[in-house]
Coordinates of C-alpha atoms in Angstrom, one line a residue:
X1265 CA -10.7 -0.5 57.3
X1266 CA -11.9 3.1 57.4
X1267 CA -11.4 4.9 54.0
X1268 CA -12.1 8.3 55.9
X1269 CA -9.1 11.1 55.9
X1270 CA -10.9 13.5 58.8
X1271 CA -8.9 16.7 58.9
X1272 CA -9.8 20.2 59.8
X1273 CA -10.0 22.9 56.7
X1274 CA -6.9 24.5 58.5
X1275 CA -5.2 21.1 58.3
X1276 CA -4.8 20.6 54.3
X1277 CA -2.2 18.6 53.3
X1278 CA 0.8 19.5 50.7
X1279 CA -0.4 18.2 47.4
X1280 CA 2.6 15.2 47.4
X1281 CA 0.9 14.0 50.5
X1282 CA -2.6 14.3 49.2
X1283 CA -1.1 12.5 45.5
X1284 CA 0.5 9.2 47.6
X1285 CA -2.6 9.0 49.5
X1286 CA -5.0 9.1 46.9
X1287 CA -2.6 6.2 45.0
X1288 CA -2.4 4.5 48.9
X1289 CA -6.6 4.6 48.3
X1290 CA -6.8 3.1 45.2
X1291 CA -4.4 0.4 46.0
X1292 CA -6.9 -0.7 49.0
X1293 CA -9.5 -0.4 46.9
X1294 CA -11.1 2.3 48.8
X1295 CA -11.4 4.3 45.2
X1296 CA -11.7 2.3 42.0
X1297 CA -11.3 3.8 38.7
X1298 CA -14.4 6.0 37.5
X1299 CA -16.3 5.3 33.8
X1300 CA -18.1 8.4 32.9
X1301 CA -21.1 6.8 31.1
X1302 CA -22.6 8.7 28.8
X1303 CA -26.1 7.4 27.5
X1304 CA -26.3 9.0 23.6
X1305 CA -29.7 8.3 21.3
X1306 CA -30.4 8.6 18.0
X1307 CA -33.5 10.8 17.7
X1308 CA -35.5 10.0 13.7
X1309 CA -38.0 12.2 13.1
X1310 CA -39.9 9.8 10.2
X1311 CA -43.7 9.7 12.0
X1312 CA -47.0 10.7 10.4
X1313 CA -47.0 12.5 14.0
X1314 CA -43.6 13.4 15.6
X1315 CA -43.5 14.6 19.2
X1316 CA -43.4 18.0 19.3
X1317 CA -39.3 18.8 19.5
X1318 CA -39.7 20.4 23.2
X1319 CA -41.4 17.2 24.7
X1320 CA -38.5 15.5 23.2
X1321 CA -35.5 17.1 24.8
X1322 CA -37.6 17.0 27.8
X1323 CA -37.5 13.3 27.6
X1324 CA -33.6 13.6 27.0
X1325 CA -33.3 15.8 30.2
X1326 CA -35.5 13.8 32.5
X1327 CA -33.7 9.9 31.1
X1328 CA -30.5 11.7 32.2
X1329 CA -29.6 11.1 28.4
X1330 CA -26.6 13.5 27.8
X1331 CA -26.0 12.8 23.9
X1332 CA -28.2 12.7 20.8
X1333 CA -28.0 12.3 16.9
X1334 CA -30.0 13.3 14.0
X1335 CA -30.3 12.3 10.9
X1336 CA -30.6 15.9 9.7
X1337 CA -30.2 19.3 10.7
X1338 CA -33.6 20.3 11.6
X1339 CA -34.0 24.0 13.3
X1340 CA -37.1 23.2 15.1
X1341 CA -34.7 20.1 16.8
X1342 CA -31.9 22.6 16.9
X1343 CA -34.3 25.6 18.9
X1344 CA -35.6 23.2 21.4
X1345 CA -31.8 21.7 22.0
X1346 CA -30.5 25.2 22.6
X1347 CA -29.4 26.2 25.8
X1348 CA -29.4 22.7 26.8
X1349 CA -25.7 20.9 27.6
X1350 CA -26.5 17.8 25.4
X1351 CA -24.0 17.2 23.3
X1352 CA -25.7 17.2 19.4
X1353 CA -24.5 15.4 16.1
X1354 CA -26.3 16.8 13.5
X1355 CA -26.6 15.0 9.6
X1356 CA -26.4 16.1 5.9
X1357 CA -28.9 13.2 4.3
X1358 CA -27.6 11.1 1.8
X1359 CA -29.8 12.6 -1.0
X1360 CA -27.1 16.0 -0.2
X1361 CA -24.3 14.6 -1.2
X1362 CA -23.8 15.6 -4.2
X1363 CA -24.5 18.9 -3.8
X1364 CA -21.8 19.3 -0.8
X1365 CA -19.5 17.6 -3.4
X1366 CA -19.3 20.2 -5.7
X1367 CA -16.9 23.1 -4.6
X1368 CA -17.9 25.4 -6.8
X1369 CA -21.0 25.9 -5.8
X1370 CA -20.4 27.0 -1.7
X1371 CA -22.8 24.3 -0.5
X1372 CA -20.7 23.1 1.9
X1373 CA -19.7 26.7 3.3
X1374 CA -23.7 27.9 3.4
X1375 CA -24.6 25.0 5.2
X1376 CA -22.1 25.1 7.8
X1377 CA -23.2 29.0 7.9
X1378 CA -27.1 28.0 8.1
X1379 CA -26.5 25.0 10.0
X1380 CA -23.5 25.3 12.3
X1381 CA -22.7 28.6 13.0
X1382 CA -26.1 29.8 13.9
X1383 CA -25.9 27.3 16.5
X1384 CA -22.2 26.8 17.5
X1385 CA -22.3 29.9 20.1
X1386 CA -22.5 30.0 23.8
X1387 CA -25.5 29.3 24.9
X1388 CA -26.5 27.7 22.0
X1389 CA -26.3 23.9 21.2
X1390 CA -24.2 21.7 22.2
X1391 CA -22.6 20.8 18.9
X1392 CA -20.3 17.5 18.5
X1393 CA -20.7 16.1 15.1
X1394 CA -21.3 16.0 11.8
X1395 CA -22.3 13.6 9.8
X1396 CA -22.1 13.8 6.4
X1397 CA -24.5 10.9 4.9
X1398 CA -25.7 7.8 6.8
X1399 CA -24.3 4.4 5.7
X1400 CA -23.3 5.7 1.6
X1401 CA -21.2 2.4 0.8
X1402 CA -23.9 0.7 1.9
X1403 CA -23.9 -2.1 -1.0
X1404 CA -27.8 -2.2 -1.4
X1405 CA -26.9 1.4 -2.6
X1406 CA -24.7 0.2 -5.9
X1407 CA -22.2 2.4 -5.6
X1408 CA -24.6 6.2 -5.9
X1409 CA -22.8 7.7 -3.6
X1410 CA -19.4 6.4 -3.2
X1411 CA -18.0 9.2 -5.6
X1412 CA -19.6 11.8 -3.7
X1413 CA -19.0 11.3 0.0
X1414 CA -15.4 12.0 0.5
X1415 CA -15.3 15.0 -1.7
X1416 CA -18.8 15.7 0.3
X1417 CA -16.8 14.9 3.8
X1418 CA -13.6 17.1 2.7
X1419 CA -15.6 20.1 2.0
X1420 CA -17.6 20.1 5.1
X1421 CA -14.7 19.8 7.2
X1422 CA -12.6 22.5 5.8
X1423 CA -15.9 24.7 6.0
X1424 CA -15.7 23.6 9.6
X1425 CA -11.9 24.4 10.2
X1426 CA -12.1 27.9 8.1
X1427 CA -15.0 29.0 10.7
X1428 CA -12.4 28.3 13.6
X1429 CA -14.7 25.2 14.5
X1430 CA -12.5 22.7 13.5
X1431 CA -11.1 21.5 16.9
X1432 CA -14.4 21.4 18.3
X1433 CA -16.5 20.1 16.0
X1434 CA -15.7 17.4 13.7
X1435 CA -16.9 15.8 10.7
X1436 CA -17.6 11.9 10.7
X1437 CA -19.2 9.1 7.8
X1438 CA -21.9 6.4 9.7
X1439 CA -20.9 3.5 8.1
X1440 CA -22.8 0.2 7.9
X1441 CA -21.0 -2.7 9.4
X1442 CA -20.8 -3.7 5.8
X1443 CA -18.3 -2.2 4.3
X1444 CA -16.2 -4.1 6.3
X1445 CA -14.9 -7.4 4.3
X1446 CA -17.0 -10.4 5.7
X1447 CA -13.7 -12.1 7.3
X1448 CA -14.0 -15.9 9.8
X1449 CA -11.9 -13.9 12.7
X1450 CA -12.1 -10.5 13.7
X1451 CA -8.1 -10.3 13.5
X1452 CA -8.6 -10.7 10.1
X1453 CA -10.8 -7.5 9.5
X1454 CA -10.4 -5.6 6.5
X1455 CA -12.5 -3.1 4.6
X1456 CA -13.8 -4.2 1.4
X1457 CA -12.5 -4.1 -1.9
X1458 CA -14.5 -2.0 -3.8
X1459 CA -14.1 0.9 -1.4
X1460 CA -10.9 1.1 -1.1
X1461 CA -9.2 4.4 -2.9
X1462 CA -11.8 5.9 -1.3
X1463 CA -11.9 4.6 2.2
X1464 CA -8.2 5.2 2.0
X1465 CA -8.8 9.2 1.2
X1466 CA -11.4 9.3 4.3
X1467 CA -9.3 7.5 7.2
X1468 CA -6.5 9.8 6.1
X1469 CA -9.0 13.0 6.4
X1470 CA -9.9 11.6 9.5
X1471 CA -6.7 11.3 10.9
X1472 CA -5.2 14.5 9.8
X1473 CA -8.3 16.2 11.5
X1474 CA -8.6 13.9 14.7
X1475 CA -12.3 13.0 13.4
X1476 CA -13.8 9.6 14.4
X1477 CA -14.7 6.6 12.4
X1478 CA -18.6 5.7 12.8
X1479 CA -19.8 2.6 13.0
X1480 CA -23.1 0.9 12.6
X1481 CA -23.3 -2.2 14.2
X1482 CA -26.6 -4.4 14.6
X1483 CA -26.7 -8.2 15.7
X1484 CA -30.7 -8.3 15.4
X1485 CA -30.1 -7.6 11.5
X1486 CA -27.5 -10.6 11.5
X1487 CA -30.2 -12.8 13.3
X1488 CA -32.8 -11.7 11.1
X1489 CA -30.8 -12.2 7.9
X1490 CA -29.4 -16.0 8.8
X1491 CA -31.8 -18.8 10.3
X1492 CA -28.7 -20.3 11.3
X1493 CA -27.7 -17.8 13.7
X1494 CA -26.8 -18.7 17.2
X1495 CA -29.1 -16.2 18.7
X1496 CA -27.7 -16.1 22.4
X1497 CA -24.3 -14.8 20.3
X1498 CA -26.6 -11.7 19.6
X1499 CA -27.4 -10.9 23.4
X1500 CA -24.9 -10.5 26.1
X1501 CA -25.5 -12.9 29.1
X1502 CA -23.8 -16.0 27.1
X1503 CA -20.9 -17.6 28.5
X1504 CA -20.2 -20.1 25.3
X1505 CA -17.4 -19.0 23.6
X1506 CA -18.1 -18.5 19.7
X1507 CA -15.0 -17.4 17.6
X1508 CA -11.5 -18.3 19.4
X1509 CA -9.1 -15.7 17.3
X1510 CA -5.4 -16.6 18.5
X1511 CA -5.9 -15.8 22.5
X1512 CA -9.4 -13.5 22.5
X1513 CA -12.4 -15.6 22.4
X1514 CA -15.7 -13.8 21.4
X1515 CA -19.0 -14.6 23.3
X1516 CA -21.6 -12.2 21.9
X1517 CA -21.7 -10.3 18.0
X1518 CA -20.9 -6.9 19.2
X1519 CA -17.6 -7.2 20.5
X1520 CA -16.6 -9.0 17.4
X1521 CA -18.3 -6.8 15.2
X1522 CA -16.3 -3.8 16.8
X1523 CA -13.1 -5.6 16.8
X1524 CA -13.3 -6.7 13.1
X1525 CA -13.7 -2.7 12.6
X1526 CA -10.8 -2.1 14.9
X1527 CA -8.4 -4.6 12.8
X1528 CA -9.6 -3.1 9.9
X1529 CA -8.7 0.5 10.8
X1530 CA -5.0 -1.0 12.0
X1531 CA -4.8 -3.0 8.6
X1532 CA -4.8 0.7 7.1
X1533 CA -2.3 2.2 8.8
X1534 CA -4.6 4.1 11.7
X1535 CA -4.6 1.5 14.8
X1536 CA -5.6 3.9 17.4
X1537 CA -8.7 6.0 15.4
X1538 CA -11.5 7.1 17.8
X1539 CA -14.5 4.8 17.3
X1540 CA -18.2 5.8 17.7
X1541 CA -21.2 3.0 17.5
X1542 CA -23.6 5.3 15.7
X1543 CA -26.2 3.0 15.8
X1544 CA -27.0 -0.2 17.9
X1545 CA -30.2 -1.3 19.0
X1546 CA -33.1 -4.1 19.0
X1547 CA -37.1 -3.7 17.5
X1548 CA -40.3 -4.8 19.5
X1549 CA -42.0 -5.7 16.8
X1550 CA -42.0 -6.7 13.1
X1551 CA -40.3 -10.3 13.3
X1552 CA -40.7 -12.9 15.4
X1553 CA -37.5 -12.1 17.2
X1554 CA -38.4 -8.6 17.8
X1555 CA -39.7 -8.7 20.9
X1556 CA -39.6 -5.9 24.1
X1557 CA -38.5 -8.9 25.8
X1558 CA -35.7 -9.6 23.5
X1559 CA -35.3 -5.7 23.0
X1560 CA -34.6 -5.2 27.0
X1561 CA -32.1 -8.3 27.1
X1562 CA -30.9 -6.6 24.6
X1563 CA -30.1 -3.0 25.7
X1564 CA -29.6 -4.2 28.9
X1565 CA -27.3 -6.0 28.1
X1566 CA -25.2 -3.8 25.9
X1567 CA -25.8 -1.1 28.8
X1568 CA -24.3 -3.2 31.5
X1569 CA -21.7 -4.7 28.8
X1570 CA -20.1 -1.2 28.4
X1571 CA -21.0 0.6 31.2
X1572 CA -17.6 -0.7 32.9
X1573 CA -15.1 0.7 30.0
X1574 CA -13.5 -2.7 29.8
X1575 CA -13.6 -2.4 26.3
X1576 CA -13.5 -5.4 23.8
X1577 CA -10.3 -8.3 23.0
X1578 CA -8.7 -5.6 20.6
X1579 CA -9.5 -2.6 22.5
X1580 CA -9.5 -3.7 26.4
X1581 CA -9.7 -1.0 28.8
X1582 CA -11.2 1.6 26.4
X1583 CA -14.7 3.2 26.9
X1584 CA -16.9 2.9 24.4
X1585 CA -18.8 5.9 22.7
X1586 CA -22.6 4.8 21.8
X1587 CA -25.8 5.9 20.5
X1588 CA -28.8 3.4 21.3
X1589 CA -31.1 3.1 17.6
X1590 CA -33.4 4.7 18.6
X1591 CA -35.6 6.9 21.1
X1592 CA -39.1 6.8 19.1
X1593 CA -40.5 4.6 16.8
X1594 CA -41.1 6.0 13.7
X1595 CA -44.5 4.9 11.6
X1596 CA -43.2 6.2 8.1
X1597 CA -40.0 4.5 7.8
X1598 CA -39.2 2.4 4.5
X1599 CA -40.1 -1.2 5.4
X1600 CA -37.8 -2.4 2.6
X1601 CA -35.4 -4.1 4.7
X1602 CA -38.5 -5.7 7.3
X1603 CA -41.0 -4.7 8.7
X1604 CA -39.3 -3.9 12.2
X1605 CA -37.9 -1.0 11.0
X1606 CA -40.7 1.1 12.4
X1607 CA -40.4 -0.3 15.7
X1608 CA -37.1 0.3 16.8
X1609 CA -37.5 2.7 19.5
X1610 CA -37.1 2.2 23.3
X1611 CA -40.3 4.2 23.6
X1612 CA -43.4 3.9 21.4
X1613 CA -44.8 6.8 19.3
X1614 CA -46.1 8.5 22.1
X1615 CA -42.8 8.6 24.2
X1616 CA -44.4 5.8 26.8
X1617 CA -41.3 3.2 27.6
X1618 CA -42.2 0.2 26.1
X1619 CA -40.2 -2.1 28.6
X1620 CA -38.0 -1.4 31.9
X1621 CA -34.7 -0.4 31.2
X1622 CA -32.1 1.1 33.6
X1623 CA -30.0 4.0 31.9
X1624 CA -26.6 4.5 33.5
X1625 CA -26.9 7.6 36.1
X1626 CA -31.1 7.1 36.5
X1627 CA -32.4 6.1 39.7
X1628 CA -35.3 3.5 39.2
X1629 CA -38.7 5.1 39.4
X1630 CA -40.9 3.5 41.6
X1631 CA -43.8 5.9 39.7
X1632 CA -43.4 4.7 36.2
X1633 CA -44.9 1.9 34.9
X1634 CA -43.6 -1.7 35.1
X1635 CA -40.7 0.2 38.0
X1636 CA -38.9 1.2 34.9
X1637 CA -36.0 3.7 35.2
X1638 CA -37.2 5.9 31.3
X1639 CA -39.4 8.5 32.3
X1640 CA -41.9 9.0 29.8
X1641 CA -43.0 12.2 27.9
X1642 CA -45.1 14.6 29.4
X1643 CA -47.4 17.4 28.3
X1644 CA -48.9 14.8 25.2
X1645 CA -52.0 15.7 23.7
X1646 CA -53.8 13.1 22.1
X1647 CA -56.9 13.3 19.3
X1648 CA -60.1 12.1 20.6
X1649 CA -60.6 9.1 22.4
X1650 CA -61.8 7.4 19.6
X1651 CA -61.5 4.2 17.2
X1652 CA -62.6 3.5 13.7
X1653 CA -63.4 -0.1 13.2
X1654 CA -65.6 -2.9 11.1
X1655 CA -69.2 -1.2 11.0
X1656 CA -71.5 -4.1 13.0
X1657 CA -73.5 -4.6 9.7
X1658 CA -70.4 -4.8 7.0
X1659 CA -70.2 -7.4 4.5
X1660 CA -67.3 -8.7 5.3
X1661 CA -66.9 -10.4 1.9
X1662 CA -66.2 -6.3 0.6
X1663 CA -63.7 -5.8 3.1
X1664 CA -59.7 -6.6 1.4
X1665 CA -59.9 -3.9 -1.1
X1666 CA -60.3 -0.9 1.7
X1667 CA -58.3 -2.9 4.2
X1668 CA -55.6 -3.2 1.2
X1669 CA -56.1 0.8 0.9
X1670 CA -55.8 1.2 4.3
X1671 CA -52.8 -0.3 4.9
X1672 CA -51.0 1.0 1.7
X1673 CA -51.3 4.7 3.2
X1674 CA -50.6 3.6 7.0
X1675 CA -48.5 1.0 9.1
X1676 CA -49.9 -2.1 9.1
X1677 CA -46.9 -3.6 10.1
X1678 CA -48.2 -4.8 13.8
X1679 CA -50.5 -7.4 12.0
X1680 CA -48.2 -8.6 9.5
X1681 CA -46.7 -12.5 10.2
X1682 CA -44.5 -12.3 13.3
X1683 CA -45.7 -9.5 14.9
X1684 CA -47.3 -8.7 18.1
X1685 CA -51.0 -8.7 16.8
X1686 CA -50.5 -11.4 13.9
X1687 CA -53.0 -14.8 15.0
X1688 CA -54.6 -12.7 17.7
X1689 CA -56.9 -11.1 15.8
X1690 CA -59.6 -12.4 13.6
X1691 CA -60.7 -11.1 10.2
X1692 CA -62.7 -8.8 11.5
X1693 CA -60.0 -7.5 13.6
X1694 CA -57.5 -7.3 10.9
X1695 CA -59.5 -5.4 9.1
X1696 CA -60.6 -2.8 12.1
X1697 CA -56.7 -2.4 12.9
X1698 CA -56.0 -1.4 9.1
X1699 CA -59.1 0.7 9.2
X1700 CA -57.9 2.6 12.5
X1701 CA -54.6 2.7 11.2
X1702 CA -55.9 5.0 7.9
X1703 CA -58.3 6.8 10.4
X1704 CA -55.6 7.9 13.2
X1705 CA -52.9 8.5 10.6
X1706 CA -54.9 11.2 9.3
X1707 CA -55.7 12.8 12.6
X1708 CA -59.1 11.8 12.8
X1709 CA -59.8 13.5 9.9
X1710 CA -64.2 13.6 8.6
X1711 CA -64.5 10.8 6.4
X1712 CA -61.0 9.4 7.0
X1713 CA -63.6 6.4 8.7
X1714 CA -66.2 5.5 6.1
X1715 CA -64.6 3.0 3.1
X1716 CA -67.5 3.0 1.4
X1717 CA -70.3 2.4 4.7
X1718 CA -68.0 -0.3 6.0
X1719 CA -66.5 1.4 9.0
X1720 CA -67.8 3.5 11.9
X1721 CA -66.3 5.0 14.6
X1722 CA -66.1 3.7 18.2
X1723 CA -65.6 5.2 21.8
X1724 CA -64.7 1.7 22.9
X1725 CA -61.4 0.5 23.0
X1726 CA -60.8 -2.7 20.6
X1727 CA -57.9 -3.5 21.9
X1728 CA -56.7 -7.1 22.4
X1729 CA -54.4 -8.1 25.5
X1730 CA -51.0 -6.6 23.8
X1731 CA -52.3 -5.9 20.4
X1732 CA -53.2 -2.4 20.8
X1733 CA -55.2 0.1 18.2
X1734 CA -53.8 3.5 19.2
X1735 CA -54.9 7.1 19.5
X1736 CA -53.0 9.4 17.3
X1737 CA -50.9 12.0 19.1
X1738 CA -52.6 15.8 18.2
X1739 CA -50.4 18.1 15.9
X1740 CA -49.9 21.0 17.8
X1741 CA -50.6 24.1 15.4
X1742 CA -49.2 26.5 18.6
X1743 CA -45.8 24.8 19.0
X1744 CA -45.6 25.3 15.1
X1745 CA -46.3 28.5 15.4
X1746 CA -44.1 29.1 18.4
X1747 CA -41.6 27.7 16.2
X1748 CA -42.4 30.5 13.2
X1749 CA -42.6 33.2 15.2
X1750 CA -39.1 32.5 16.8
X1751 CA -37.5 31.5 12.9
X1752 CA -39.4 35.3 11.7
X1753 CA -37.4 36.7 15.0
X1754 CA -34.3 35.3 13.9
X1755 CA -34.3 36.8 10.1
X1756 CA -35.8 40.0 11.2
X1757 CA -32.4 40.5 13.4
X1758 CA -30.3 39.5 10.7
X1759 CA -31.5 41.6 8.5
X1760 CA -31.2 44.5 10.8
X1761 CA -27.8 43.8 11.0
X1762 CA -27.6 43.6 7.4
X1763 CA -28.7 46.9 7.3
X1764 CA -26.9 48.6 10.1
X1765 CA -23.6 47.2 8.2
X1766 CA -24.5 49.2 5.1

């Protein structure tokens, strides 16, 4: 059957005709309902060498990724992502709390000024979001900021809705799967105790404002945290059937993660709250799970899970708003809770994809390597060509005092047990990686490869099959002065207005 309607421009149909057809079309299946995927990022700027902020939204524009979120308020981020139509959520850190807490000091008000009205014009950025902290209940935290974050939150939204913003851009909390109470069924979801008066004051925020609720949710951490774990329930190409909750049956973490979240929210009184996944994502390296290859099944999986907007048991049918944790990997992360936590990016340091994966609305390109759909960064300038390693006539007995140095002030994680060069290398090895690591960390720096006559530098690569010693990315002195010389603009036509105010 033809799903054609041929007519001539002079030939258009009343608009009752054209509405029964169009139902007539979907009914034969000629049109199916459309899911407009969105593919959103989280973009961490914690590397000894970040990408300069340009390349980055470069690499947002050319993965077809429309949405991205920071985990501050950067201006150099906020420059390069102006004029752009990617849709931004920018952060007040944790450590700000406090400050945006206290109403008699106009925090809240100057940084919306500074940070959201500069912006929030056309042809600027695309603002969405605000997040104010990132995971404060979180229970490693004890409590520090559990006082300050709806007070922190209620501030920053009103400072929001008194500049007229309100409507458009709303505040939000990123919360860590955790402070939901750890029930046996996700019908059963509540949030936990010891958060209650004030979880109670947010959703109600929330609601009154039509703000989401923010949710952090990570099956690689509840892999890596219980040796029990089922780990096909982590991934999403599992048929077996692990929690039967009344007539929804749960085959992978995620879907009962975010259902637990959305009994939880209908437990309090607010069963139809927007929901965003602020974070969900999989390492490549760091523990023996953390794999690329487990890190594509991963995303993949998630990608192709939601990509149809079928939703989950508790919310069937209903798109789901993500950000993938994260775009780069990021070498000065805390590696408090493992050592994966710098490795968490779908591309490496660099911006080179680590592994295929297909984003939703990206054509495969034959071009990149291993026919993967990510486009990697372009324009990269690298340091030198260059390694520091093991001088040939080191004593190798003198060695675990520098290499300790070494990797106390650069990531070492990579050779650490369960990682991707742990049992490849020998000692010798070990002890060039830690020695390249110091060297490239600080940018090649004269004498940054020496510890004490026991290193020398190399034009040869030591790499070993997949354990690789990088080249540092170069710190571009222009693009920061680009960046200076467009902040200098900025104040300089402020204060002209200033002064033609007077």
């Amino acid at each position: 059957m033809s799903c054609s309607y041929p007519f001539r421009p002079s030939d258009i149909p009343h608009p009752s005709f054209v509405c029964t057809l169009l139902v007539f079309m979907v009914l034969m299946g000629c049109l199916r309902p459309v899911y407009s995927s969105s593919v959103g990022v989280n973009w961490g700027t914690q590397a000894s060498h970040p990408l300069p902020p340009r390349v980055v939204v470069q690499m947002l524009k050319d993965n077809n990724i429309s949405r991205v979120k920071l985990f501050d308020a950067d201006d150099s981020s906020l420059e390069a992502l102006r004029g752009t139509s990617i849709e931004v959520v920018i952060a007040i850190p944790n450590k700000m709390l406090q400050q945006m807490a206290d109403p008699a000091t106009g925090a809240a008000d100057t940084w919306v000024v500074h940070k959201v009205l500069r912006y929030a014009f056309q042809g600027g950025v695309n603002l969405k979001y605000v997040a104010v902290g990132n995971e404060p209940f979180l229970t490693s935290y004890n409590g520090t900021f559990i006082n300050f974050t709806f007070p922190a939150l209620q501030n920053i939204q009103n400072a929001l809705n008194n500049a007229n913003l309100g409507d458009k851009i709303k505040a939000t909390i990123p919360m860590n799967a955790d402070v939901l109470w750890n029930s046996a069924l996700p019908s059963q979801g509540k949030f936990r105790n010891d958060t209650a008066e004030q979880m109670h004051q947010i959703l109600d925020l929330f609601h009154q404002n039509n703000c989401p609720f923010t949710i952090n949710i990570y099956p690689f951490i509840s892999l890596a945290d219980s040796e029990n774990f089922p780990i096909d329930y982590a991934f999403f190409d599992s048929d077996t059937v692990q929690i039967h909750d009344g007539a929804n049956t749960y085959t992978n973490t995620f879907d009962a993660s975010y259902d637990t979240l959305v009994a939880a929210l209908s437990d309090a009184g607010y069963p139809d709250m927007p929901i965003i996944v602020g974070e969900i994502g999989w390492p490549t390296d760091g523990f023996i799970a953390a794999t690329p290859e487990n890190a594509q099944r991963f995303n993949q999986g998630f990608l192709n899970h939601v990509e149809g907007g079928s939703g989950t048991p508790l919310r069937p049918n209903t798109p789901v708003e993500y950000y993938l944790f994260s775009l780069l990997d990021e070498d000065q992360k805390s590696i408090d809770p493992g050592n994966f936590e710098r490795h968490w990016g779908i591309f490496a340091y660099d911006g080179k994809a680590k592994y295929p994966l297909s984003l939703p609305g990206v054509a495969l390109n034959s071009t990149n390597s291993n026919t993967s759909s990510l486009v990697n960064a372009t324009g990269v300038q690298y340091l030198p060509q260059q390694w520091c390693v093991v001088a040939d006539d080191a004593d190798l007995a003198n060695l675990a005092e520098s290499v300790s140095y070494a990797c106390a002030n650069s990531d070492c994680t990579e050779v650490e047990y369960g990682s991707s060069c742990n049992g490849v290398l020998d000692a010798r090895g070990n002890a060039s990686y830690a020695f390249n690591q110091y060297f490239q960390m600080n940018s090649q720096a004269p004498g940054s490869c020496n510890f004490n006559g026991l290193a020398s530098i190399t034009e040869e690569d030591p790499s070993v099959g997949d354990c690789k010693y990088i080249v540092q990315i170069a710190i571009s002195f222009a693009s920061t002065k680009t960046e200076l010389t467009r902040m200098l603009y900025i104040m300089q036509i402020a204060c002209f207005s200033i002064f033609l105010s007077l």
